[in-house]
PDB file of C-alpha atoms in Angstrom:
ATOM      1  CA  MET A 964      28.023  22.065 -10.083  1.00 96.00           C
ATOM      2  CA  ARG A 965      24.605  20.745 -11.163  1.00 97.00           C
ATOM      3  CA  ALA A 966      22.053  19.939  -8.468  1.00 97.00           C
ATOM      4  CA  PHE A 967      18.384  18.952  -8.400  1.00 97.00           C
ATOM      5  CA  HIS A 968      17.482  21.646  -5.935  1.00 93.00           C
ATOM      6  CA  ILE A 969      14.467  22.767  -3.912  1.00 93.00           C
ATOM      7  CA  ALA A 970      14.345  26.501  -3.235  1.00 90.00           C
ATOM      8  CA  ASN A 971      11.354  26.437  -0.889  1.00 86.00           C
ATOM      9  CA  THR A 972       9.211  23.762   0.767  1.00 82.00           C
ATOM     10  CA  GLY A 973       6.527  22.691  -1.658  1.00 81.00           C
ATOM     11  CA  ALA A 974       8.294  24.225  -4.656  1.00 87.00           C
ATOM     12  CA  THR A 975       8.992  22.175  -7.781  1.00 91.00           C
ATOM     13  CA  PRO A 976      12.612  20.959  -7.721  1.00 94.00           C
ATOM     14  CA  THR A 977      14.749  22.098 -10.645  1.00 95.00           C
ATOM     15  CA  ILE A 978      18.245  21.502 -11.974  1.00 96.00           C
ATOM     16  CA  CYS A 979      20.413  24.511 -11.257  1.00 94.00           C
ATOM     17  CA  ASP A 980      24.032  25.482 -10.780  1.00 95.00           C
ATOM     18  CA  ILE A 981      25.108  25.850  -7.160  1.00 94.00           C
ATOM     19  CA  SER A 982      28.461  26.373  -5.496  1.00 93.00           C
ATOM     20  CA  ARG A 983      30.404  23.297  -4.509  1.00 94.00           C
ATOM     21  CA  ALA A 984      31.143  23.283  -0.776  1.00 93.00           C
ATOM     22  CA  PRO A 985      34.372  21.819   0.677  1.00 96.00           C
ATOM     23  CA  PRO A 986      34.030  19.012   3.235  1.00 97.00           C
ATOM     24  CA  LYS A 987      33.910  20.050   6.895  1.00 96.00           C
ATOM     25  CA  GLN A 988      35.476  18.165   9.772  1.00 97.00           C
ATOM     26  CA  GLY A 989      33.864  14.732   9.949  1.00 96.00           C
ATOM     27  CA  GLU A 990      32.772  14.814   6.323  1.00 97.00           C
ATOM     28  CA  VAL A 991      33.819  13.118   3.114  1.00 97.00           C
ATOM     29  CA  SER A 992      33.442  14.715  -0.316  1.00 98.00           C
ATOM     30  CA  LEU A 993      32.227  12.484  -3.128  1.00 98.00           C
ATOM     31  CA  ARG A 994      32.171  12.693  -6.874  1.00 98.00           C
ATOM     32  CA  ILE A 995      28.699  11.234  -7.196  1.00 98.00           C
ATOM     33  CA  GLU A 996      28.128   8.578  -9.834  1.00 98.00           C
ATOM     34  CA  ALA A 997      24.579   7.464  -9.020  1.00 98.00           C
ATOM     35  CA  CYS A 998      21.727   8.265  -6.651  1.00 98.00           C
ATOM     36  CA  GLY A 999      18.871   5.972  -5.642  1.00 98.00           C
ATOM     37  CA  LEU A1000      15.398   7.482  -5.359  1.00 97.00           C
ATOM     38  CA  ASN A1001      12.982   6.716  -2.540  1.00 94.00           C
ATOM     39  CA  PHE A1002       9.347   7.432  -1.723  1.00 91.00           C
ATOM     40  CA  ALA A1003      10.664   9.698   1.024  1.00 92.00           C
ATOM     41  CA  ASP A1004      12.016  12.048  -1.663  1.00 93.00           C
ATOM     42  CA  LEU A1005       8.430  12.736  -2.726  1.00 92.00           C
ATOM     43  CA  LEU A1006       7.469  13.474   0.874  1.00 91.00           C
ATOM     44  CA  MET A1007      10.452  15.825   1.256  1.00 93.00           C
ATOM     45  CA  ILE A1008       9.297  17.919  -1.684  1.00 92.00           C
ATOM     46  CA  LYS A1009       6.054  18.572   0.207  1.00 89.00           C
ATOM     47  CA  GLY A1010       7.806  18.964   3.569  1.00 90.00           C
ATOM     48  CA  GLU A1011       6.025  15.886   4.957  1.00 87.00           C
ATOM     49  CA  TYR A1012       8.974  13.597   5.713  1.00 88.00           C
ATOM     50  CA  GLN A1013      10.109  13.262   9.326  1.00 84.00           C
ATOM     51  CA  ASP A1014      13.672  14.263   8.411  1.00 86.00           C
ATOM     52  CA  THR A1015      12.972  16.931   5.784  1.00 90.00           C
ATOM     53  CA  PRO A1016      15.883  19.408   5.878  1.00 91.00           C
ATOM     54  CA  PRO A1017      15.194  23.149   5.867  1.00 91.00           C
ATOM     55  CA  ALA A1018      15.028  24.644   2.374  1.00 90.00           C
ATOM     56  CA  PRO A1019      16.943  25.262   0.234  1.00 93.00           C
ATOM     57  CA  PHE A1020      18.359  21.760  -0.194  1.00 95.00           C
ATOM     58  CA  THR A1021      19.247  19.164  -2.813  1.00 96.00           C
ATOM     59  CA  LEU A1022      17.188  15.989  -3.068  1.00 96.00           C
ATOM     60  CA  GLY A1023      18.665  12.489  -3.026  1.00 97.00           C
ATOM     61  CA  MET A1024      19.014  10.359   0.096  1.00 96.00           C
ATOM     62  CA  GLU A1025      21.436   7.614  -0.939  1.00 97.00           C
ATOM     63  CA  VAL A1026      24.417   7.845  -3.241  1.00 98.00           C
ATOM     64  CA  ALA A1027      27.349   5.943  -4.660  1.00 98.00           C
ATOM     65  CA  GLY A1028      30.534   7.536  -5.900  1.00 98.00           C
ATOM     66  CA  VAL A1029      34.246   8.090  -5.455  1.00 98.00           C
ATOM     67  CA  VAL A1030      35.860   9.865  -2.512  1.00 98.00           C
ATOM     68  CA  ASP A1031      37.715  12.931  -3.713  1.00 96.00           C
ATOM     69  CA  ALA A1032      38.552  14.662  -0.398  1.00 97.00           C
ATOM     70  CA  LEU A1033      38.263  14.379   3.370  1.00 97.00           C
ATOM     71  CA  GLY A1034      37.452  17.186   5.773  1.00 97.00           C
ATOM     72  CA  PRO A1035      40.070  18.552   8.194  1.00 97.00           C
ATOM     73  CA  ASP A1036      41.228  16.039  10.824  1.00 95.00           C
ATOM     74  CA  THR A1037      38.812  13.449   9.448  1.00 96.00           C
ATOM     75  CA  ASP A1038      39.370   9.727   9.255  1.00 93.00           C
ATOM     76  CA  GLY A1039      37.619   8.023   6.396  1.00 92.00           C
ATOM     77  CA  PRO A1040      38.074   6.159   3.147  1.00 96.00           C
ATOM     78  CA  ALA A1041      41.021   7.502   1.172  1.00 96.00           C
ATOM     79  CA  PRO A1042      40.511   9.595  -1.962  1.00 97.00           C
ATOM     80  CA  GLY A1043      39.831   7.302  -4.894  1.00 97.00           C
ATOM     81  CA  THR A1044      37.816   4.812  -2.813  1.00 98.00           C
ATOM     82  CA  ARG A1045      34.455   3.674  -4.166  1.00 98.00           C
ATOM     83  CA  VAL A1046      31.750   4.067  -1.518  1.00 98.00           C
ATOM     84  CA  ALA A1047      28.018   4.249  -0.878  1.00 98.00           C
ATOM     85  CA  VAL A1048      26.516   6.687   1.630  1.00 97.00           C
ATOM     86  CA  PHE A1049      23.107   7.268   3.167  1.00 95.00           C
ATOM     87  CA  GLY A1050      23.274  11.039   3.513  1.00 93.00           C
ATOM     88  CA  GLY A1051      19.601  11.909   3.807  1.00 93.00           C
ATOM     89  CA  GLN A1052      19.893  14.661   1.201  1.00 95.00           C
ATOM     90  CA  GLY A1053      22.305  16.052  -1.393  1.00 96.00           C
ATOM     91  CA  GLY A1054      22.572  13.016  -3.654  1.00 97.00           C
ATOM     92  CA  LEU A1055      21.153  14.457  -6.884  1.00 98.00           C
ATOM     93  CA  ALA A1056      24.226  16.547  -7.645  1.00 98.00           C
ATOM     94  CA  ASP A1057      27.627  16.190  -9.252  1.00 98.00           C
ATOM     95  CA  TYR A1058      29.388  16.370  -5.882  1.00 98.00           C
ATOM     96  CA  GLY A1059      28.313  16.167  -2.250  1.00 97.00           C
ATOM     97  CA  CYS A1060      29.647  16.204   1.302  1.00 97.00           C
ATOM     98  CA  PHE A1061      28.413  13.514   3.678  1.00 97.00           C
ATOM     99  CA  PRO A1062      29.264  12.135   7.139  1.00 96.00           C
ATOM    100  CA  ALA A1063      32.483  10.162   6.801  1.00 96.00           C
ATOM    101  CA  ASN A1064      31.323   7.551   9.316  1.00 93.00           C
ATOM    102  CA  ARG A1065      28.442   6.611   7.001  1.00 94.00           C
ATOM    103  CA  ALA A1066      30.627   5.886   3.981  1.00 96.00           C
ATOM    104  CA  VAL A1067      30.585   2.161   3.200  1.00 96.00           C
ATOM    105  CA  VAL A1068      33.366   0.804   0.984  1.00 97.00           C
ATOM    106  CA  LEU A1069      31.924  -1.090  -1.978  1.00 97.00           C
ATOM    107  CA  PRO A1070      32.822  -4.636  -3.000  1.00 95.00           C
ATOM    108  CA  ASP A1071      34.982  -4.647  -6.113  1.00 94.00           C
ATOM    109  CA  ASP A1072      32.271  -6.320  -8.187  1.00 94.00           C
ATOM    110  CA  MET A1073      29.452  -3.953  -7.200  1.00 97.00           C
ATOM    111  CA  THR A1074      28.455  -1.343  -9.777  1.00 97.00           C
ATOM    112  CA  PHE A1075      27.639   2.220  -8.765  1.00 98.00           C
ATOM    113  CA  THR A1076      24.081   1.692  -9.979  1.00 98.00           C
ATOM    114  CA  ASP A1077      23.605  -1.344  -7.738  1.00 98.00           C
ATOM    115  CA  ALA A1078      25.249   0.467  -4.835  1.00 98.00           C
ATOM    116  CA  ALA A1079      22.926   3.459  -5.139  1.00 98.00           C
ATOM    117  CA  ALA A1080      19.940   1.103  -4.963  1.00 97.00           C
ATOM    118  CA  PHE A1081      21.223  -0.952  -2.048  1.00 97.00           C
ATOM    119  CA  LEU A1082      21.511   0.711   1.354  1.00 96.00           C
ATOM    120  CA  ILE A1083      18.011   1.909   2.209  1.00 96.00           C
ATOM    121  CA  ALA A1084      15.928  -0.834   0.614  1.00 96.00           C
ATOM    122  CA  TYR A1085      17.975  -3.806   1.764  1.00 97.00           C
ATOM    123  CA  GLY A1086      18.961  -2.170   5.056  1.00 97.00           C
ATOM    124  CA  THR A1087      15.343  -1.413   5.967  1.00 97.00           C
ATOM    125  CA  SER A1088      14.111  -4.909   5.194  1.00 98.00           C
ATOM    126  CA  HIS A1089      16.964  -6.738   6.888  1.00 98.00           C
ATOM    127  CA  VAL A1090      16.814  -4.737  10.126  1.00 98.00           C
ATOM    128  CA  ALA A1091      13.022  -5.001  10.128  1.00 98.00           C
ATOM    129  CA  LEU A1092      12.801  -8.746   9.523  1.00 98.00           C
ATOM    130  CA  ASP A1093      15.908  -9.968  11.308  1.00 98.00           C
ATOM    131  CA  HIS A1094      16.503  -7.506  14.153  1.00 97.00           C
ATOM    132  CA  LYS A1095      12.986  -6.279  14.932  1.00 97.00           C
ATOM    133  CA  ALA A1096      10.537  -9.067  13.978  1.00 98.00           C
ATOM    134  CA  ARG A1097      12.969 -11.959  14.537  1.00 98.00           C
ATOM    135  CA  LEU A1098      11.533 -13.754  11.519  1.00 98.00           C
ATOM    136  CA  GLN A1099      12.185 -17.513  11.803  1.00 98.00           C
ATOM    137  CA  PRO A1100      12.618 -20.239   9.168  1.00 98.00           C
ATOM    138  CA  GLY A1101       9.282 -21.844   8.396  1.00 98.00           C
ATOM    139  CA  GLU A1102       7.183 -18.839   9.442  1.00 98.00           C
ATOM    140  CA  THR A1103       4.811 -17.179   6.975  1.00 98.00           C
ATOM    141  CA  LEU A1104       5.702 -13.637   5.917  1.00 98.00           C
ATOM    142  CA  LEU A1105       3.216 -11.373   4.133  1.00 98.00           C
ATOM    143  CA  VAL A1106       4.854  -8.546   2.175  1.00 98.00           C
ATOM    144  CA  LEU A1107       2.591  -5.691   1.117  1.00 98.00           C
ATOM    145  CA  GLY A1108       3.772  -3.464  -1.745  1.00 97.00           C
ATOM    146  CA  ALA A1109       5.927  -6.423  -2.719  1.00 97.00           C
ATOM    147  CA  ALA A1110       7.128  -4.994  -6.059  1.00 95.00           C
ATOM    148  CA  GLY A1111       8.261  -1.667  -4.613  1.00 93.00           C
ATOM    149  CA  GLY A1112      11.698  -0.506  -3.516  1.00 92.00           C
ATOM    150  CA  VAL A1113      11.627  -1.933   0.013  1.00 95.00           C
ATOM    151  CA  GLY A1114       8.928  -4.554  -0.553  1.00 96.00           C
ATOM    152  CA  LEU A1115      10.907  -6.465  -3.134  1.00 97.00           C
ATOM    153  CA  THR A1116      13.944  -6.673  -0.846  1.00 97.00           C
ATOM    154  CA  ALA A1117      11.676  -7.975   1.931  1.00 98.00           C
ATOM    155  CA  VAL A1118      10.641 -10.828  -0.377  1.00 98.00           C
ATOM    156  CA  GLU A1119      14.292 -11.670  -1.083  1.00 97.00           C
ATOM    157  CA  ILE A1120      15.416 -11.425   2.537  1.00 98.00           C
ATOM    158  CA  GLY A1121      12.412 -13.372   3.784  1.00 98.00           C
ATOM    159  CA  LYS A1122      13.395 -16.231   1.490  1.00 98.00           C
ATOM    160  CA  GLU A1123      17.040 -16.002   2.593  1.00 97.00           C
ATOM    161  CA  ILE A1124      15.914 -16.362   6.213  1.00 97.00           C
ATOM    162  CA  GLY A1125      13.827 -19.395   5.253  1.00 98.00           C
ATOM    163  CA  ALA A1126      10.288 -18.078   5.549  1.00 98.00           C
ATOM    164  CA  ARG A1127       7.315 -18.884   3.348  1.00 98.00           C
ATOM    165  CA  VAL A1128       6.632 -15.594   1.549  1.00 98.00           C
ATOM    166  CA  ILE A1129       3.267 -14.268   0.403  1.00 98.00           C
ATOM    167  CA  ALA A1130       3.712 -11.275  -1.916  1.00 98.00           C
ATOM    168  CA  CYS A1131       0.921  -8.748  -2.356  1.00 98.00           C
ATOM    169  CA  ALA A1132       1.098  -6.206  -5.195  1.00 97.00           C
ATOM    170  CA  ARG A1133      -1.165  -4.536  -7.736  1.00 95.00           C
ATOM    171  CA  GLY A1134      -1.399  -6.266 -11.119  1.00 95.00           C
ATOM    172  CA  ALA A1135       0.086  -9.265 -12.864  1.00 95.00           C
ATOM    173  CA  ASP A1136       3.262  -7.513 -14.029  1.00 95.00           C
ATOM    174  CA  LYS A1137       4.252  -6.464 -10.510  1.00 96.00           C
ATOM    175  CA  LEU A1138       3.379  -9.851  -9.099  1.00 97.00           C
ATOM    176  CA  GLU A1139       5.655 -11.478 -11.667  1.00 97.00           C
ATOM    177  CA  VAL A1140       8.535  -9.340 -10.380  1.00 96.00           C
ATOM    178  CA  ALA A1141       7.806 -10.548  -6.834  1.00 97.00           C
ATOM    179  CA  ARG A1142       7.574 -14.156  -8.019  1.00 97.00           C
ATOM    180  CA  ALA A1143      10.969 -13.848  -9.703  1.00 96.00           C
ATOM    181  CA  ALA A1144      12.393 -12.556  -6.392  1.00 96.00           C
ATOM    182  CA  GLY A1145      11.315 -15.783  -4.712  1.00 96.00           C
ATOM    183  CA  ALA A1146       7.735 -15.303  -3.483  1.00 98.00           C
ATOM    184  CA  ASP A1147       5.920 -18.578  -2.796  1.00 98.00           C
ATOM    185  CA  HIS A1148       2.374 -17.208  -3.120  1.00 98.00           C
ATOM    186  CA  LEU A1149       0.965 -14.140  -4.890  1.00 98.00           C
ATOM    187  CA  ILE A1150      -2.018 -11.912  -4.062  1.00 98.00           C
ATOM    188  CA  ASP A1151      -3.292  -9.278  -6.484  1.00 98.00           C
ATOM    189  CA  ALA A1152      -4.311  -6.285  -4.367  1.00 96.00           C
ATOM    190  CA  LYS A1153      -6.427  -5.015  -7.279  1.00 94.00           C
ATOM    191  CA  THR A1154      -8.755  -7.987  -7.469  1.00 96.00           C
ATOM    192  CA  GLU A1155      -8.332 -10.275  -4.458  1.00 97.00           C
ATOM    193  CA  ASP A1156      -9.454 -10.190  -0.842  1.00 97.00           C
ATOM    194  CA  ILE A1157      -6.134 -10.016   1.030  1.00 98.00           C
ATOM    195  CA  ARG A1158      -7.522 -11.298   4.324  1.00 97.00           C
ATOM    196  CA  ALA A1159      -9.358 -14.229   2.735  1.00 98.00           C
ATOM    197  CA  ALA A1160      -6.374 -15.208   0.571  1.00 98.00           C
ATOM    198  CA  CYS A1161      -4.007 -15.172   3.556  1.00 98.00           C
ATOM    199  CA  LYS A1162      -6.443 -17.086   5.737  1.00 97.00           C
ATOM    200  CA  ALA A1163      -6.742 -19.742   3.028  1.00 98.00           C
ATOM    201  CA  LEU A1164      -2.959 -20.124   3.204  1.00 98.00           C
ATOM    202  CA  GLY A1165      -3.030 -20.638   6.989  1.00 98.00           C
ATOM    203  CA  GLY A1166      -2.669 -17.041   8.146  1.00 98.00           C
ATOM    204  CA  VAL A1167       0.501 -14.994   8.595  1.00 98.00           C
ATOM    205  CA  ASP A1168       3.145 -14.743  11.308  1.00 98.00           C
ATOM    206  CA  VAL A1169       4.884 -11.539  10.176  1.00 98.00           C
ATOM    207  CA  VAL A1170       3.474  -8.670   8.110  1.00 98.00           C
ATOM    208  CA  TYR A1171       5.834  -6.270   6.312  1.00 98.00           C
ATOM    209  CA  ASP A1172       3.822  -3.142   5.538  1.00 98.00           C
ATOM    210  CA  PRO A1173       5.137  -0.095   3.648  1.00 96.00           C
ATOM    211  CA  VAL A1174       1.607   0.692   2.412  1.00 96.00           C
ATOM    212  CA  GLY A1175      -0.786   1.294   5.325  1.00 95.00           C
ATOM    213  CA  GLY A1176      -4.457   2.078   4.716  1.00 96.00           C
ATOM    214  CA  ASP A1177      -6.883  -0.687   3.791  1.00 96.00           C
ATOM    215  CA  GLN A1178      -4.107  -3.178   3.114  1.00 97.00           C
ATOM    216  CA  PHE A1179      -2.870  -2.833   6.694  1.00 96.00           C
ATOM    217  CA  LYS A1180      -6.406  -3.475   7.973  1.00 96.00           C
ATOM    218  CA  ALA A1181      -6.789  -6.610   5.846  1.00 97.00           C
ATOM    219  CA  ALA A1182      -3.367  -7.948   6.847  1.00 97.00           C
ATOM    220  CA  PHE A1183      -4.075  -7.205  10.513  1.00 97.00           C
ATOM    221  CA  ARG A1184      -7.160  -9.424  10.356  1.00 96.00           C
ATOM    222  CA  ALA A1185      -5.194 -12.250   8.703  1.00 97.00           C
ATOM    223  CA  CYS A1186      -2.633 -12.513  11.503  1.00 98.00           C
ATOM    224  CA  ASN A1187      -2.065 -15.656  13.501  1.00 98.00           C
ATOM    225  CA  PRO A1188      -1.709 -15.459  17.306  1.00 97.00           C
ATOM    226  CA  GLU A1189       1.598 -13.832  18.306  1.00 97.00           C
ATOM    227  CA  ALA A1190       2.110 -12.365  14.831  1.00 98.00           C
ATOM    228  CA  ARG A1191       4.349  -9.319  14.403  1.00 98.00           C
ATOM    229  CA  ILE A1192       3.295  -6.447  12.147  1.00 98.00           C
ATOM    230  CA  LEU A1193       6.093  -4.228  10.839  1.00 98.00           C
ATOM    231  CA  SER A1194       4.962  -0.693  10.073  1.00 97.00           C
ATOM    232  CA  ILE A1195       7.463   0.555   7.487  1.00 96.00           C
ATOM    233  CA  GLY A1196       5.614   3.414   5.772  1.00 92.00           C
ATOM    234  CA  PHE A1197       2.338   4.704   4.410  1.00 91.00           C
ATOM    235  CA  ALA A1198       2.551   4.797   0.614  1.00 90.00           C
ATOM    236  CA  SER A1199      -1.255   4.680   0.451  1.00 90.00           C
ATOM    237  CA  GLY A1200      -1.388   8.073   2.154  1.00 88.00           C
ATOM    238  CA  GLU A1201      -3.421   6.681   5.068  1.00 92.00           C
ATOM    239  CA  VAL A1202      -1.905   6.045   8.489  1.00 93.00           C
ATOM    240  CA  PRO A1203      -3.926   3.148   9.958  1.00 92.00           C
ATOM    241  CA  GLN A1204      -5.538   3.335  13.378  1.00 92.00           C
ATOM    242  CA  ILE A1205      -4.842   0.191  15.408  1.00 92.00           C
ATOM    243  CA  PRO A1206      -7.585  -1.420  17.525  1.00 89.00           C
ATOM    244  CA  ALA A1207      -5.674  -2.177  20.717  1.00 91.00           C
ATOM    245  CA  ASN A1208      -8.292  -4.640  21.934  1.00 92.00           C
ATOM    246  CA  HIS A1209      -7.533  -6.866  18.929  1.00 89.00           C
ATOM    247  CA  LEU A1210      -3.828  -6.745  19.772  1.00 93.00           C
ATOM    248  CA  LEU A1211      -4.703  -8.051  23.201  1.00 93.00           C
ATOM    249  CA  VAL A1212      -6.977 -10.868  22.058  1.00 93.00           C
ATOM    250  CA  LYS A1213      -4.475 -12.306  19.548  1.00 94.00           C
ATOM    251  CA  ASN A1214      -1.305 -11.323  21.442  1.00 97.00           C
ATOM    252  CA  LEU A1215      -0.138  -9.332  18.406  1.00 97.00           C
ATOM    253  CA  SER A1216       2.783  -6.903  18.246  1.00 97.00           C
ATOM    254  CA  VAL A1217       2.917  -3.841  15.991  1.00 97.00           C
ATOM    255  CA  ILE A1218       6.520  -2.732  15.471  1.00 97.00           C
ATOM    256  CA  GLY A1219       7.625   0.568  13.964  1.00 96.00           C
ATOM    257  CA  LEU A1220      10.808   0.676  11.911  1.00 95.00           C
ATOM    258  CA  TYR A1221      12.687   3.763  10.712  1.00 93.00           C
ATOM    259  CA  TRP A1222      16.023   2.495   9.451  1.00 94.00           C
ATOM    260  CA  GLY A1223      17.710   5.895   9.355  1.00 90.00           C
ATOM    261  CA  GLY A1224      16.987   6.439  13.035  1.00 91.00           C
ATOM    262  CA  TYR A1225      19.352   3.642  14.002  1.00 94.00           C
ATOM    263  CA  LEU A1226      22.257   5.665  12.660  1.00 90.00           C
ATOM    264  CA  ASN A1227      21.661   8.109  15.511  1.00 89.00           C
ATOM    265  CA  PHE A1228      21.064   5.853  18.520  1.00 92.00           C
ATOM    266  CA  ARG A1229      22.356   2.348  17.640  1.00 95.00           C
ATOM    267  CA  PRO A1230      24.565   2.593  14.545  1.00 93.00           C
ATOM    268  CA  GLU A1231      26.063  -0.832  15.232  1.00 95.00           C
ATOM    269  CA  VAL A1232      22.736  -2.401  14.231  1.00 96.00           C
ATOM    270  CA  VAL A1233      23.079  -0.883  10.763  1.00 95.00           C
ATOM    271  CA  THR A1234      26.782  -1.705  10.513  1.00 94.00           C
ATOM    272  CA  GLN A1235      26.232  -5.375  11.352  1.00 95.00           C
ATOM    273  CA  SER A1236      23.235  -5.609   9.030  1.00 96.00           C
ATOM    274  CA  LEU A1237      25.090  -4.088   6.077  1.00 95.00           C
ATOM    275  CA  ALA A1238      28.033  -6.443   6.622  1.00 95.00           C
ATOM    276  CA  THR A1239      25.641  -9.364   6.221  1.00 96.00           C
ATOM    277  CA  LEU A1240      23.953  -7.831   3.182  1.00 97.00           C
ATOM    278  CA  PHE A1241      27.188  -7.049   1.328  1.00 96.00           C
ATOM    279  CA  LYS A1242      28.350 -10.608   2.005  1.00 96.00           C
ATOM    280  CA  TRP A1243      25.114 -11.917   0.487  1.00 97.00           C
ATOM    281  CA  TYR A1244      25.634  -9.636  -2.528  1.00 97.00           C
ATOM    282  CA  THR A1245      29.177 -10.847  -3.182  1.00 96.00           C
ATOM    283  CA  GLU A1246      27.934 -14.439  -2.865  1.00 96.00           C
ATOM    284  CA  GLY A1247      25.256 -13.749  -5.491  1.00 95.00           C
ATOM    285  CA  ARG A1248      22.386 -14.368  -3.066  1.00 96.00           C
ATOM    286  CA  ILE A1249      20.755 -10.941  -3.496  1.00 96.00           C
ATOM    287  CA  LYS A1250      20.746  -8.501  -6.391  1.00 94.00           C
ATOM    288  CA  PRO A1251      18.973  -5.104  -6.587  1.00 96.00           C
ATOM    289  CA  HIS A1252      16.082  -4.998  -9.015  1.00 96.00           C
ATOM    290  CA  ILE A1253      16.306  -1.648 -10.816  1.00 97.00           C
ATOM    291  CA  SER A1254      13.489  -0.952 -13.249  1.00 96.00           C
ATOM    292  CA  HIS A1255      14.711   2.440 -14.511  1.00 97.00           C
ATOM    293  CA  VAL A1256      18.073   4.232 -14.802  1.00 98.00           C
ATOM    294  CA  LEU A1257      17.825   7.851 -15.928  1.00 98.00           C
ATOM    295  CA  PRO A1258      20.294  10.767 -16.167  1.00 98.00           C
ATOM    296  CA  LEU A1259      20.078  13.822 -13.906  1.00 97.00           C
ATOM    297  CA  GLU A1260      18.441  15.800 -16.709  1.00 97.00           C
ATOM    298  CA  ARG A1261      15.433  13.474 -16.342  1.00 97.00           C
ATOM    299  CA  ALA A1262      15.258  13.490 -12.536  1.00 97.00           C
ATOM    300  CA  ASP A1263      11.724  14.910 -12.569  1.00 95.00           C
ATOM    301  CA  GLU A1264      10.660  11.999 -14.794  1.00 97.00           C
ATOM    302  CA  ALA A1265      12.375   9.572 -12.445  1.00 97.00           C
ATOM    303  CA  LEU A1266      10.416  10.924  -9.479  1.00 96.00           C
ATOM    304  CA  GLU A1267       7.183  10.710 -11.454  1.00 96.00           C
ATOM    305  CA  LEU A1268       7.811   6.976 -11.924  1.00 96.00           C
ATOM    306  CA  LEU A1269       7.645   6.631  -8.141  1.00 94.00           C
ATOM    307  CA  ARG A1270       4.690   8.975  -7.780  1.00 93.00           C
ATOM    308  CA  SER A1271       2.627   7.151 -10.407  1.00 93.00           C
ATOM    309  CA  ARG A1272       3.629   3.662  -9.149  1.00 90.00           C
ATOM    310  CA  LYS A1273       5.010   2.795 -12.594  1.00 93.00           C
ATOM    311  CA  SER A1274       8.363   1.525 -11.333  1.00 95.00           C
ATOM    312  CA  THR A1275       9.275  -1.771  -9.714  1.00 94.00           C
ATOM    313  CA  GLY A1276      12.141  -2.186  -7.303  1.00 94.00           C
ATOM    314  CA  LYS A1277      14.344   0.887  -7.486  1.00 97.00           C
ATOM    315  CA  VAL A1278      14.765   3.917  -9.734  1.00 97.00           C
ATOM    316  CA  VAL A1279      18.341   5.229 -10.034  1.00 98.00           C
ATOM    317  CA  VAL A1280      19.575   8.567 -11.400  1.00 98.00           C
ATOM    318  CA  THR A1281      23.096   8.692 -12.868  1.00 98.00           C
ATOM    319  CA  LEU A1282      25.320  11.735 -12.686  1.00 96.00           C
ATOM    320  CA  THR A1283      28.014  10.881 -15.247  1.00 86.00           C
TER     321      THR A1283
END
């Protein structure tokens, strides 16, 4: 089968033919239809992601497809069932084997492309805002990187919860995407002072930060007393250092969130969150924004869209 494969850590991934493995006990085999790309895929190539598998491996963290077999003595969706899976790797291939207990049956009206763009982005933002930060109606939410894969879902979910949402992104085109997702106020990170703009709007109660670096520092200084800062990732390449004395003075909380980790120690948090999110999808309340859909043969181009910040929302690679 075809796979977008990494032979060694740091090597350039390439499409190659590899043997198709049968599912083991506890696994489900999928005929993969689509795979959503994530910033973490870029980190995996360099061996810098916290869950980078040992090489060789196939890239692609989240997939949608059709079950074609179950492993021995394994309970799971029956062959022919349409599912999405967060597998952590192996998604950029014609077929893949993934943990059966992570396979989520898709609503009848959900396309494979939407499904491949759904789990990580919406799951991260919902668990972060609802479970971790306890965002309340009427509070002010600042979303950094608001036109990116997770940032855009944070804008949508913040509005669903009833918050006032300030979206921060680079450039008018990306800000328009955030506005269309429901943002109440827009800040151009290229030209505006984030701290001053937020202060002029009354400060912020929750910060959603997948960026880090200077934007984290500006948002930190715009926080109201008892604000919660969600540290989601560091797309800027800079992990911010937090002045603990400022946390004390303003009674601030900085909260780390790694969505995939919940699958290991509290999977029920993810299960309950996804049930809510799929309900919202079927009700038409949320809809993945996918800026690019490319075939496997153009997977390197798809990753470059993430690397160069030229995409908005999600980039999806199709396998059929």
